[in-house]
Amino acid sequence: MEDKKKEKIKTWLLIVMVLSLISSFVLFFIGYYMIGFGIGGICMFLATFLSQWSSDKSADYVFRGEYNNNKNKWNNKW
């Protein structure tokens, strides 16, 4: 259940990020530069947050896999 909730949150964050990027470009073309710049900043913040979260999650996955492989390797020798 918790994994489904995390996936929903991640999906909604991606949707908000894409919409904010599109709206930022539209606002730039219309002429509202400061508002477009602010919304683009929100998009960049969300992109940075999601990429850092994904990087940490995959690094943790790799570390745990290596730790369990090494632990089992040493336990089987004795």
PDB file of N, CA, C and O in Angstrom, residues 18-76:
ATOM      1  N   VAL A  18       5.893  19.038 -15.290  1.00  0.00           N
ATOM      2  CA  VAL A  18       5.708  19.248 -16.727  1.00  0.00           C
ATOM      3  C   VAL A  18       4.763  20.427 -16.982  1.00  0.00           C
ATOM      4  O   VAL A  18       5.028  21.268 -17.845  1.00  0.00           O
ATOM      5  N   LEU A  19       3.679  20.512 -16.226  1.00  0.00           N
ATOM      6  CA  LEU A  19       2.749  21.632 -16.394  1.00  0.00           C
ATOM      7  C   LEU A  19       3.398  22.970 -16.059  1.00  0.00           C
ATOM      8  O   LEU A  19       3.156  23.973 -16.739  1.00  0.00           O
ATOM      9  N   SER A  20       4.231  22.983 -15.033  1.00  0.00           N
ATOM     10  CA  SER A  20       4.899  24.237 -14.689  1.00  0.00           C
ATOM     11  C   SER A  20       5.920  24.632 -15.752  1.00  0.00           C
ATOM     12  O   SER A  20       6.086  25.817 -16.050  1.00  0.00           O
ATOM     13  N   LEU A  21       6.579  23.666 -16.358  1.00  0.00           N
ATOM     14  CA  LEU A  21       7.518  23.967 -17.434  1.00  0.00           C
ATOM     15  C   LEU A  21       6.786  24.546 -18.647  1.00  0.00           C
ATOM     16  O   LEU A  21       7.203  25.558 -19.213  1.00  0.00           O
ATOM     17  N   ILE A  22       5.686  23.918 -19.014  1.00  0.00           N
ATOM     18  CA  ILE A  22       4.904  24.413 -20.150  1.00  0.00           C
ATOM     19  C   ILE A  22       4.352  25.803 -19.863  1.00  0.00           C
ATOM     20  O   ILE A  22       4.433  26.702 -20.713  1.00  0.00           O
ATOM     21  N   SER A  23       3.800  25.986 -18.669  1.00  0.00           N
ATOM     22  CA  SER A  23       3.231  27.296 -18.335  1.00  0.00           C
ATOM     23  C   SER A  23       4.315  28.367 -18.256  1.00  0.00           C
ATOM     24  O   SER A  23       4.070  29.528 -18.595  1.00  0.00           O
ATOM     25  N   SER A  24       5.513  27.985 -17.835  1.00  0.00           N
ATOM     26  CA  SER A  24       6.611  28.946 -17.798  1.00  0.00           C
ATOM     27  C   SER A  24       6.947  29.441 -19.199  1.00  0.00           C
ATOM     28  O   SER A  24       7.110  30.651 -19.424  1.00  0.00           O
ATOM     29  N   PHE A  25       7.044  28.526 -20.162  1.00  0.00           N
ATOM     30  CA  PHE A  25       7.308  28.939 -21.535  1.00  0.00           C
ATOM     31  C   PHE A  25       6.180  29.796 -22.109  1.00  0.00           C
ATOM     32  O   PHE A  25       6.429  30.787 -22.787  1.00  0.00           O
ATOM     33  N   VAL A  26       4.951  29.412 -21.830  1.00  0.00           N
ATOM     34  CA  VAL A  26       3.810  30.193 -22.325  1.00  0.00           C
ATOM     35  C   VAL A  26       3.840  31.599 -21.742  1.00  0.00           C
ATOM     36  O   VAL A  26       3.625  32.587 -22.463  1.00  0.00           O
ATOM     37  N   LEU A  27       4.110  31.712 -20.454  1.00  0.00           N
ATOM     38  CA  LEU A  27       4.168  33.030 -19.827  1.00  0.00           C
ATOM     39  C   LEU A  27       5.319  33.874 -20.376  1.00  0.00           C
ATOM     40  O   LEU A  27       5.174  35.090 -20.536  1.00  0.00           O
ATOM     41  N   PHE A  28       6.442  33.260 -20.695  1.00  0.00           N
ATOM     42  CA  PHE A  28       7.542  34.002 -21.318  1.00  0.00           C
ATOM     43  C   PHE A  28       7.125  34.550 -22.676  1.00  0.00           C
ATOM     44  O   PHE A  28       7.418  35.689 -23.014  1.00  0.00           O
ATOM     45  N   PHE A  29       6.451  33.718 -23.473  1.00  0.00           N
ATOM     46  CA  PHE A  29       6.047  34.161 -24.801  1.00  0.00           C
ATOM     47  C   PHE A  29       4.961  35.225 -24.752  1.00  0.00           C
ATOM     48  O   PHE A  29       4.898  36.094 -25.611  1.00  0.00           O
ATOM     49  N   ILE A  30       4.105  35.175 -23.736  1.00  0.00           N
ATOM     50  CA  ILE A  30       3.054  36.192 -23.595  1.00  0.00           C
ATOM     51  C   ILE A  30       3.647  37.516 -23.138  1.00  0.00           C
ATOM     52  O   ILE A  30       3.165  38.581 -23.514  1.00  0.00           O
ATOM     53  N   GLY A  31       4.698  37.458 -22.333  1.00  0.00           N
ATOM     54  CA  GLY A  31       5.336  38.689 -21.884  1.00  0.00           C
ATOM     55  C   GLY A  31       5.397  38.843 -20.378  1.00  0.00           C
ATOM     56  O   GLY A  31       5.892  39.854 -19.884  1.00  0.00           O
ATOM     57  N   TYR A  32       4.900  37.872 -19.632  1.00  0.00           N
ATOM     58  CA  TYR A  32       4.966  37.919 -18.175  1.00  0.00           C
ATOM     59  C   TYR A  32       6.256  37.226 -17.726  1.00  0.00           C
ATOM     60  O   TYR A  32       6.260  36.075 -17.303  1.00  0.00           O
ATOM     61  N   TYR A  33       7.350  37.956 -17.819  1.00  0.00           N
ATOM     62  CA  TYR A  33       8.662  37.356 -17.616  1.00  0.00           C
ATOM     63  C   TYR A  33       8.926  36.958 -16.168  1.00  0.00           C
ATOM     64  O   TYR A  33       9.454  35.874 -15.911  1.00  0.00           O
ATOM     65  N   MET A  34       8.580  37.805 -15.229  1.00  0.00           N
ATOM     66  CA  MET A  34       8.875  37.504 -13.826  1.00  0.00           C
ATOM     67  C   MET A  34       8.041  36.329 -13.320  1.00  0.00           C
ATOM     68  O   MET A  34       8.551  35.474 -12.590  1.00  0.00           O
ATOM     69  N   ILE A  35       6.789  36.280 -13.701  1.00  0.00           N
ATOM     70  CA  ILE A  35       5.938  35.162 -13.280  1.00  0.00           C
ATOM     71  C   ILE A  35       6.428  33.869 -13.933  1.00  0.00           C
ATOM     72  O   ILE A  35       6.507  32.813 -13.289  1.00  0.00           O
ATOM     73  N   GLY A  36       6.790  33.946 -15.203  1.00  0.00           N
ATOM     74  CA  GLY A  36       7.328  32.781 -15.895  1.00  0.00           C
ATOM     75  C   GLY A  36       8.628  32.305 -15.285  1.00  0.00           C
ATOM     76  O   GLY A  36       8.877  31.102 -15.178  1.00  0.00           O
ATOM     77  N   PHE A  37       9.460  33.255 -14.882  1.00  0.00           N
ATOM     78  CA  PHE A  37      10.720  32.913 -14.229  1.00  0.00           C
ATOM     79  C   PHE A  37      10.458  32.212 -12.890  1.00  0.00           C
ATOM     80  O   PHE A  37      11.132  31.233 -12.549  1.00  0.00           O
ATOM     81  N   GLY A  38       9.491  32.682 -12.131  1.00  0.00           N
ATOM     82  CA  GLY A  38       9.152  32.061 -10.846  1.00  0.00           C
ATOM     83  C   GLY A  38       8.611  30.653 -11.012  1.00  0.00           C
ATOM     84  O   GLY A  38       9.001  29.732 -10.292  1.00  0.00           O
ATOM     85  N   ILE A  39       7.737  30.468 -11.982  1.00  0.00           N
ATOM     86  CA  ILE A  39       7.174  29.139 -12.217  1.00  0.00           C
ATOM     87  C   ILE A  39       8.255  28.198 -12.769  1.00  0.00           C
ATOM     88  O   ILE A  39       8.287  27.019 -12.440  1.00  0.00           O
ATOM     89  N   GLY A  40       9.159  28.725 -13.584  1.00  0.00           N
ATOM     90  CA  GLY A  40      10.293  27.917 -14.052  1.00  0.00           C
ATOM     91  C   GLY A  40      11.183  27.497 -12.899  1.00  0.00           C
ATOM     92  O   GLY A  40      11.736  26.392 -12.897  1.00  0.00           O
ATOM     93  N   GLY A  41      11.338  28.375 -11.907  1.00  0.00           N
ATOM     94  CA  GLY A  41      12.103  28.023 -10.708  1.00  0.00           C
ATOM     95  C   GLY A  41      11.451  26.892  -9.927  1.00  0.00           C
ATOM     96  O   GLY A  41      12.141  26.015  -9.404  1.00  0.00           O
ATOM     97  N   ILE A  42      10.127  26.912  -9.868  1.00  0.00           N
ATOM     98  CA  ILE A  42       9.408  25.815  -9.207  1.00  0.00           C
ATOM     99  C   ILE A  42       9.659  24.510  -9.949  1.00  0.00           C
ATOM    100  O   ILE A  42       9.888  23.462  -9.345  1.00  0.00           O
ATOM    101  N   CYS A  43       9.627  24.574 -11.279  1.00  0.00           N
ATOM    102  CA  CYS A  43       9.895  23.390 -12.092  1.00  0.00           C
ATOM    103  C   CYS A  43      11.305  22.870 -11.830  1.00  0.00           C
ATOM    104  O   CYS A  43      11.517  21.661 -11.684  1.00  0.00           O
ATOM    105  N   MET A  44      12.276  23.757 -11.770  1.00  0.00           N
ATOM    106  CA  MET A  44      13.659  23.336 -11.532  1.00  0.00           C
ATOM    107  C   MET A  44      13.827  22.744 -10.133  1.00  0.00           C
ATOM    108  O   MET A  44      14.557  21.773  -9.941  1.00  0.00           O
ATOM    109  N   PHE A  45      13.143  23.318  -9.151  1.00  0.00           N
ATOM    110  CA  PHE A  45      13.198  22.778  -7.794  1.00  0.00           C
ATOM    111  C   PHE A  45      12.634  21.358  -7.759  1.00  0.00           C
ATOM    112  O   PHE A  45      13.229  20.457  -7.157  1.00  0.00           O
ATOM    113  N   LEU A  46      11.487  21.139  -8.400  1.00  0.00           N
ATOM    114  CA  LEU A  46      10.882  19.812  -8.417  1.00  0.00           C
ATOM    115  C   LEU A  46      11.772  18.811  -9.159  1.00  0.00           C
ATOM    116  O   LEU A  46      11.910  17.659  -8.738  1.00  0.00           O
ATOM    117  N   ALA A  47      12.376  19.246 -10.258  1.00  0.00           N
ATOM    118  CA  ALA A  47      13.259  18.355 -11.013  1.00  0.00           C
ATOM    119  C   ALA A  47      14.474  17.958 -10.175  1.00  0.00           C
ATOM    120  O   ALA A  47      14.876  16.788 -10.161  1.00  0.00           O
ATOM    121  N   THR A  48      15.046  18.912  -9.465  1.00  0.00           N
ATOM    122  CA  THR A  48      16.198  18.624  -8.616  1.00  0.00           C
ATOM    123  C   THR A  48      15.820  17.692  -7.474  1.00  0.00           C
ATOM    124  O   THR A  48      16.542  16.743  -7.164  1.00  0.00           O
ATOM    125  N   PHE A  49      14.671  17.944  -6.862  1.00  0.00           N
ATOM    126  CA  PHE A  49      14.202  17.103  -5.762  1.00  0.00           C
ATOM    127  C   PHE A  49      13.979  15.674  -6.225  1.00  0.00           C
ATOM    128  O   PHE A  49      14.444  14.721  -5.577  1.00  0.00           O
ATOM    129  N   LEU A  50      13.286  15.490  -7.348  1.00  0.00           N
ATOM    130  CA  LEU A  50      13.012  14.141  -7.836  1.00  0.00           C
ATOM    131  C   LEU A  50      14.281  13.413  -8.259  1.00  0.00           C
ATOM    132  O   LEU A  50      14.428  12.211  -7.998  1.00  0.00           O
ATOM    133  N   SER A  51      15.202  14.105  -8.889  1.00  0.00           N
ATOM    134  CA  SER A  51      16.426  13.436  -9.320  1.00  0.00           C
ATOM    135  C   SER A  51      17.293  13.042  -8.127  1.00  0.00           C
ATOM    136  O   SER A  51      17.880  11.954  -8.113  1.00  0.00           O
ATOM    137  N   GLN A  52      17.379  13.894  -7.126  1.00  0.00           N
ATOM    138  CA  GLN A  52      18.167  13.565  -5.936  1.00  0.00           C
ATOM    139  C   GLN A  52      17.543  12.405  -5.169  1.00  0.00           C
ATOM    140  O   GLN A  52      18.246  11.509  -4.699  1.00  0.00           O
ATOM    141  N   TRP A  53      16.224  12.394  -5.066  1.00  0.00           N
ATOM    142  CA  TRP A  53      15.514  11.325  -4.371  1.00  0.00           C
ATOM    143  C   TRP A  53      15.720   9.999  -5.094  1.00  0.00           C
ATOM    144  O   TRP A  53      15.999   8.973  -4.474  1.00  0.00           O
ATOM    145  N   SER A  54      15.612  10.004  -6.421  1.00  0.00           N
ATOM    146  CA  SER A  54      15.818   8.784  -7.196  1.00  0.00           C
ATOM    147  C   SER A  54      17.256   8.301  -7.087  1.00  0.00           C
ATOM    148  O   SER A  54      17.509   7.093  -6.992  1.00  0.00           O
ATOM    149  N   SER A  55      18.202   9.210  -7.106  1.00  0.00           N
ATOM    150  CA  SER A  55      19.614   8.845  -6.990  1.00  0.00           C
ATOM    151  C   SER A  55      19.894   8.206  -5.635  1.00  0.00           C
ATOM    152  O   SER A  55      20.581   7.181  -5.556  1.00  0.00           O
ATOM    153  N   ASP A  56      19.384   8.794  -4.568  1.00  0.00           N
ATOM    154  CA  ASP A  56      19.587   8.235  -3.235  1.00  0.00           C
ATOM    155  C   ASP A  56      18.944   6.866  -3.109  1.00  0.00           C
ATOM    156  O   ASP A  56      19.512   5.954  -2.504  1.00  0.00           O
ATOM    157  N   LYS A  57      17.765   6.721  -3.690  1.00  0.00           N
ATOM    158  CA  LYS A  57      17.054   5.454  -3.610  1.00  0.00           C
ATOM    159  C   LYS A  57      17.810   4.358  -4.352  1.00  0.00           C
ATOM    160  O   LYS A  57      17.944   3.244  -3.854  1.00  0.00           O
ATOM    161  N   SER A  58      18.328   4.656  -5.531  1.00  0.00           N
ATOM    162  CA  SER A  58      19.046   3.628  -6.277  1.00  0.00           C
ATOM    163  C   SER A  58      20.396   3.328  -5.637  1.00  0.00           C
ATOM    164  O   SER A  58      20.832   2.173  -5.639  1.00  0.00           O
ATOM    165  N   ALA A  59      21.075   4.314  -5.083  1.00  0.00           N
ATOM    166  CA  ALA A  59      22.346   4.064  -4.387  1.00  0.00           C
ATOM    167  C   ALA A  59      22.121   3.179  -3.165  1.00  0.00           C
ATOM    168  O   ALA A  59      22.927   2.278  -2.879  1.00  0.00           O
ATOM    169  N   ASP A  60      21.030   3.401  -2.451  1.00  0.00           N
ATOM    170  CA  ASP A  60      20.697   2.581  -1.297  1.00  0.00           C
ATOM    171  C   ASP A  60      20.397   1.148  -1.733  1.00  0.00           C
ATOM    172  O   ASP A  60      20.823   0.194  -1.077  1.00  0.00           O
ATOM    173  N   TYR A  61      19.699   0.995  -2.841  1.00  0.00           N
ATOM    174  CA  TYR A  61      19.383  -0.338  -3.369  1.00  0.00           C
ATOM    175  C   TYR A  61      20.657  -1.091  -3.725  1.00  0.00           C
ATOM    176  O   TYR A  61      20.807  -2.270  -3.394  1.00  0.00           O
ATOM    177  N   VAL A  62      21.586  -0.431  -4.399  1.00  0.00           N
ATOM    178  CA  VAL A  62      22.848  -1.072  -4.779  1.00  0.00           C
ATOM    179  C   VAL A  62      23.662  -1.423  -3.538  1.00  0.00           C
ATOM    180  O   VAL A  62      24.221  -2.516  -3.435  1.00  0.00           O
ATOM    181  N   PHE A  63      23.730  -0.511  -2.573  1.00  0.00           N
ATOM    182  CA  PHE A  63      24.490  -0.776  -1.348  1.00  0.00           C
ATOM    183  C   PHE A  63      23.930  -1.976  -0.603  1.00  0.00           C
ATOM    184  O   PHE A  63      24.680  -2.845  -0.170  1.00  0.00           O
ATOM    185  N   ARG A  64      22.615  -2.026  -0.456  1.00  0.00           N
ATOM    186  CA  ARG A  64      22.014  -3.158   0.263  1.00  0.00           C
ATOM    187  C   ARG A  64      22.244  -4.471  -0.475  1.00  0.00           C
ATOM    188  O   ARG A  64      22.474  -5.502   0.155  1.00  0.00           O
ATOM    189  N   GLY A  65      22.182  -4.454  -1.800  1.00  0.00           N
ATOM    190  CA  GLY A  65      22.438  -5.669  -2.569  1.00  0.00           C
ATOM    191  C   GLY A  65      23.864  -6.148  -2.404  1.00  0.00           C
ATOM    192  O   GLY A  65      24.116  -7.342  -2.218  1.00  0.00           O
ATOM    193  N   GLU A  66      24.828  -5.243  -2.463  1.00  0.00           N
ATOM    194  CA  GLU A  66      26.226  -5.619  -2.274  1.00  0.00           C
ATOM    195  C   GLU A  66      26.492  -6.088  -0.852  1.00  0.00           C
ATOM    196  O   GLU A  66      27.239  -7.024  -0.627  1.00  0.00           O
ATOM    197  N   TYR A  67      25.877  -5.434   0.120  1.00  0.00           N
ATOM    198  CA  TYR A  67      26.070  -5.813   1.512  1.00  0.00           C
ATOM    199  C   TYR A  67      25.558  -7.235   1.751  1.00  0.00           C
ATOM    200  O   TYR A  67      26.233  -8.047   2.378  1.00  0.00           O
ATOM    201  N   ASN A  68      24.364  -7.534   1.246  1.00  0.00           N
ATOM    202  CA  ASN A  68      23.811  -8.873   1.433  1.00  0.00           C
ATOM    203  C   ASN A  68      24.626  -9.923   0.695  1.00  0.00           C
ATOM    204  O   ASN A  68      24.802 -11.034   1.204  1.00  0.00           O
ATOM    205  N   ASN A  69      25.133  -9.614  -0.497  1.00  0.00           N
ATOM    206  CA  ASN A  69      25.967 -10.581  -1.223  1.00  0.00           C
ATOM    207  C   ASN A  69      27.249 -10.865  -0.459  1.00  0.00           C
ATOM    208  O   ASN A  69      27.666 -12.026  -0.353  1.00  0.00           O
ATOM    209  N   ASN A  70      27.910  -9.831   0.052  1.00  0.00           N
ATOM    210  CA  ASN A  70      29.157 -10.031   0.794  1.00  0.00           C
ATOM    211  C   ASN A  70      28.912 -10.741   2.113  1.00  0.00           C
ATOM    212  O   ASN A  70      29.718 -11.563   2.540  1.00  0.00           O
ATOM    213  N   LYS A  71      27.818 -10.426   2.778  1.00  0.00           N
ATOM    214  CA  LYS A  71      27.509 -11.065   4.047  1.00  0.00           C
ATOM    215  C   LYS A  71      27.267 -12.552   3.842  1.00  0.00           C
ATOM    216  O   LYS A  71      27.783 -13.387   4.585  1.00  0.00           O
ATOM    217  N   ASN A  72      26.526 -12.896   2.809  1.00  0.00           N
ATOM    218  CA  ASN A  72      26.257 -14.312   2.537  1.00  0.00           C
ATOM    219  C   ASN A  72      27.524 -15.034   2.103  1.00  0.00           C
ATOM    220  O   ASN A  72      27.720 -16.202   2.416  1.00  0.00           O
ATOM    221  N   LYS A  73      28.397 -14.352   1.390  1.00  0.00           N
ATOM    222  CA  LYS A  73      29.644 -14.968   0.933  1.00  0.00           C
ATOM    223  C   LYS A  73      30.514 -15.348   2.127  1.00  0.00           C
ATOM    224  O   LYS A  73      31.067 -16.454   2.180  1.00  0.00           O
ATOM    225  N   TRP A  74      30.624 -14.449   3.107  1.00  0.00           N
ATOM    226  CA  TRP A  74      31.475 -14.729   4.268  1.00  0.00           C
ATOM    227  C   TRP A  74      30.819 -15.733   5.212  1.00  0.00           C
ATOM    228  O   TRP A  74      31.498 -16.523   5.841  1.00  0.00           O
ATOM    229  N   ASN A  75      29.508 -15.709   5.336  1.00  0.00           N
ATOM    230  CA  ASN A  75      28.834 -16.657   6.234  1.00  0.00           C
ATOM    231  C   ASN A  75      28.899 -18.079   5.694  1.00  0.00           C
ATOM    232  O   ASN A  75      28.930 -19.028   6.472  1.00  0.00           O
ATOM    233  N   ASN A  76      28.919 -18.252   4.401  1.00  0.00           N
ATOM    234  CA  ASN A  76      28.956 -19.598   3.819  1.00  0.00           C
ATOM    235  C   ASN A  76      30.321 -20.248   3.949  1.00  0.00           C
ATOM    236  O   ASN A  76      30.435 -21.465   3.921  1.00  0.00           O
TER     237      ASN A  76
END
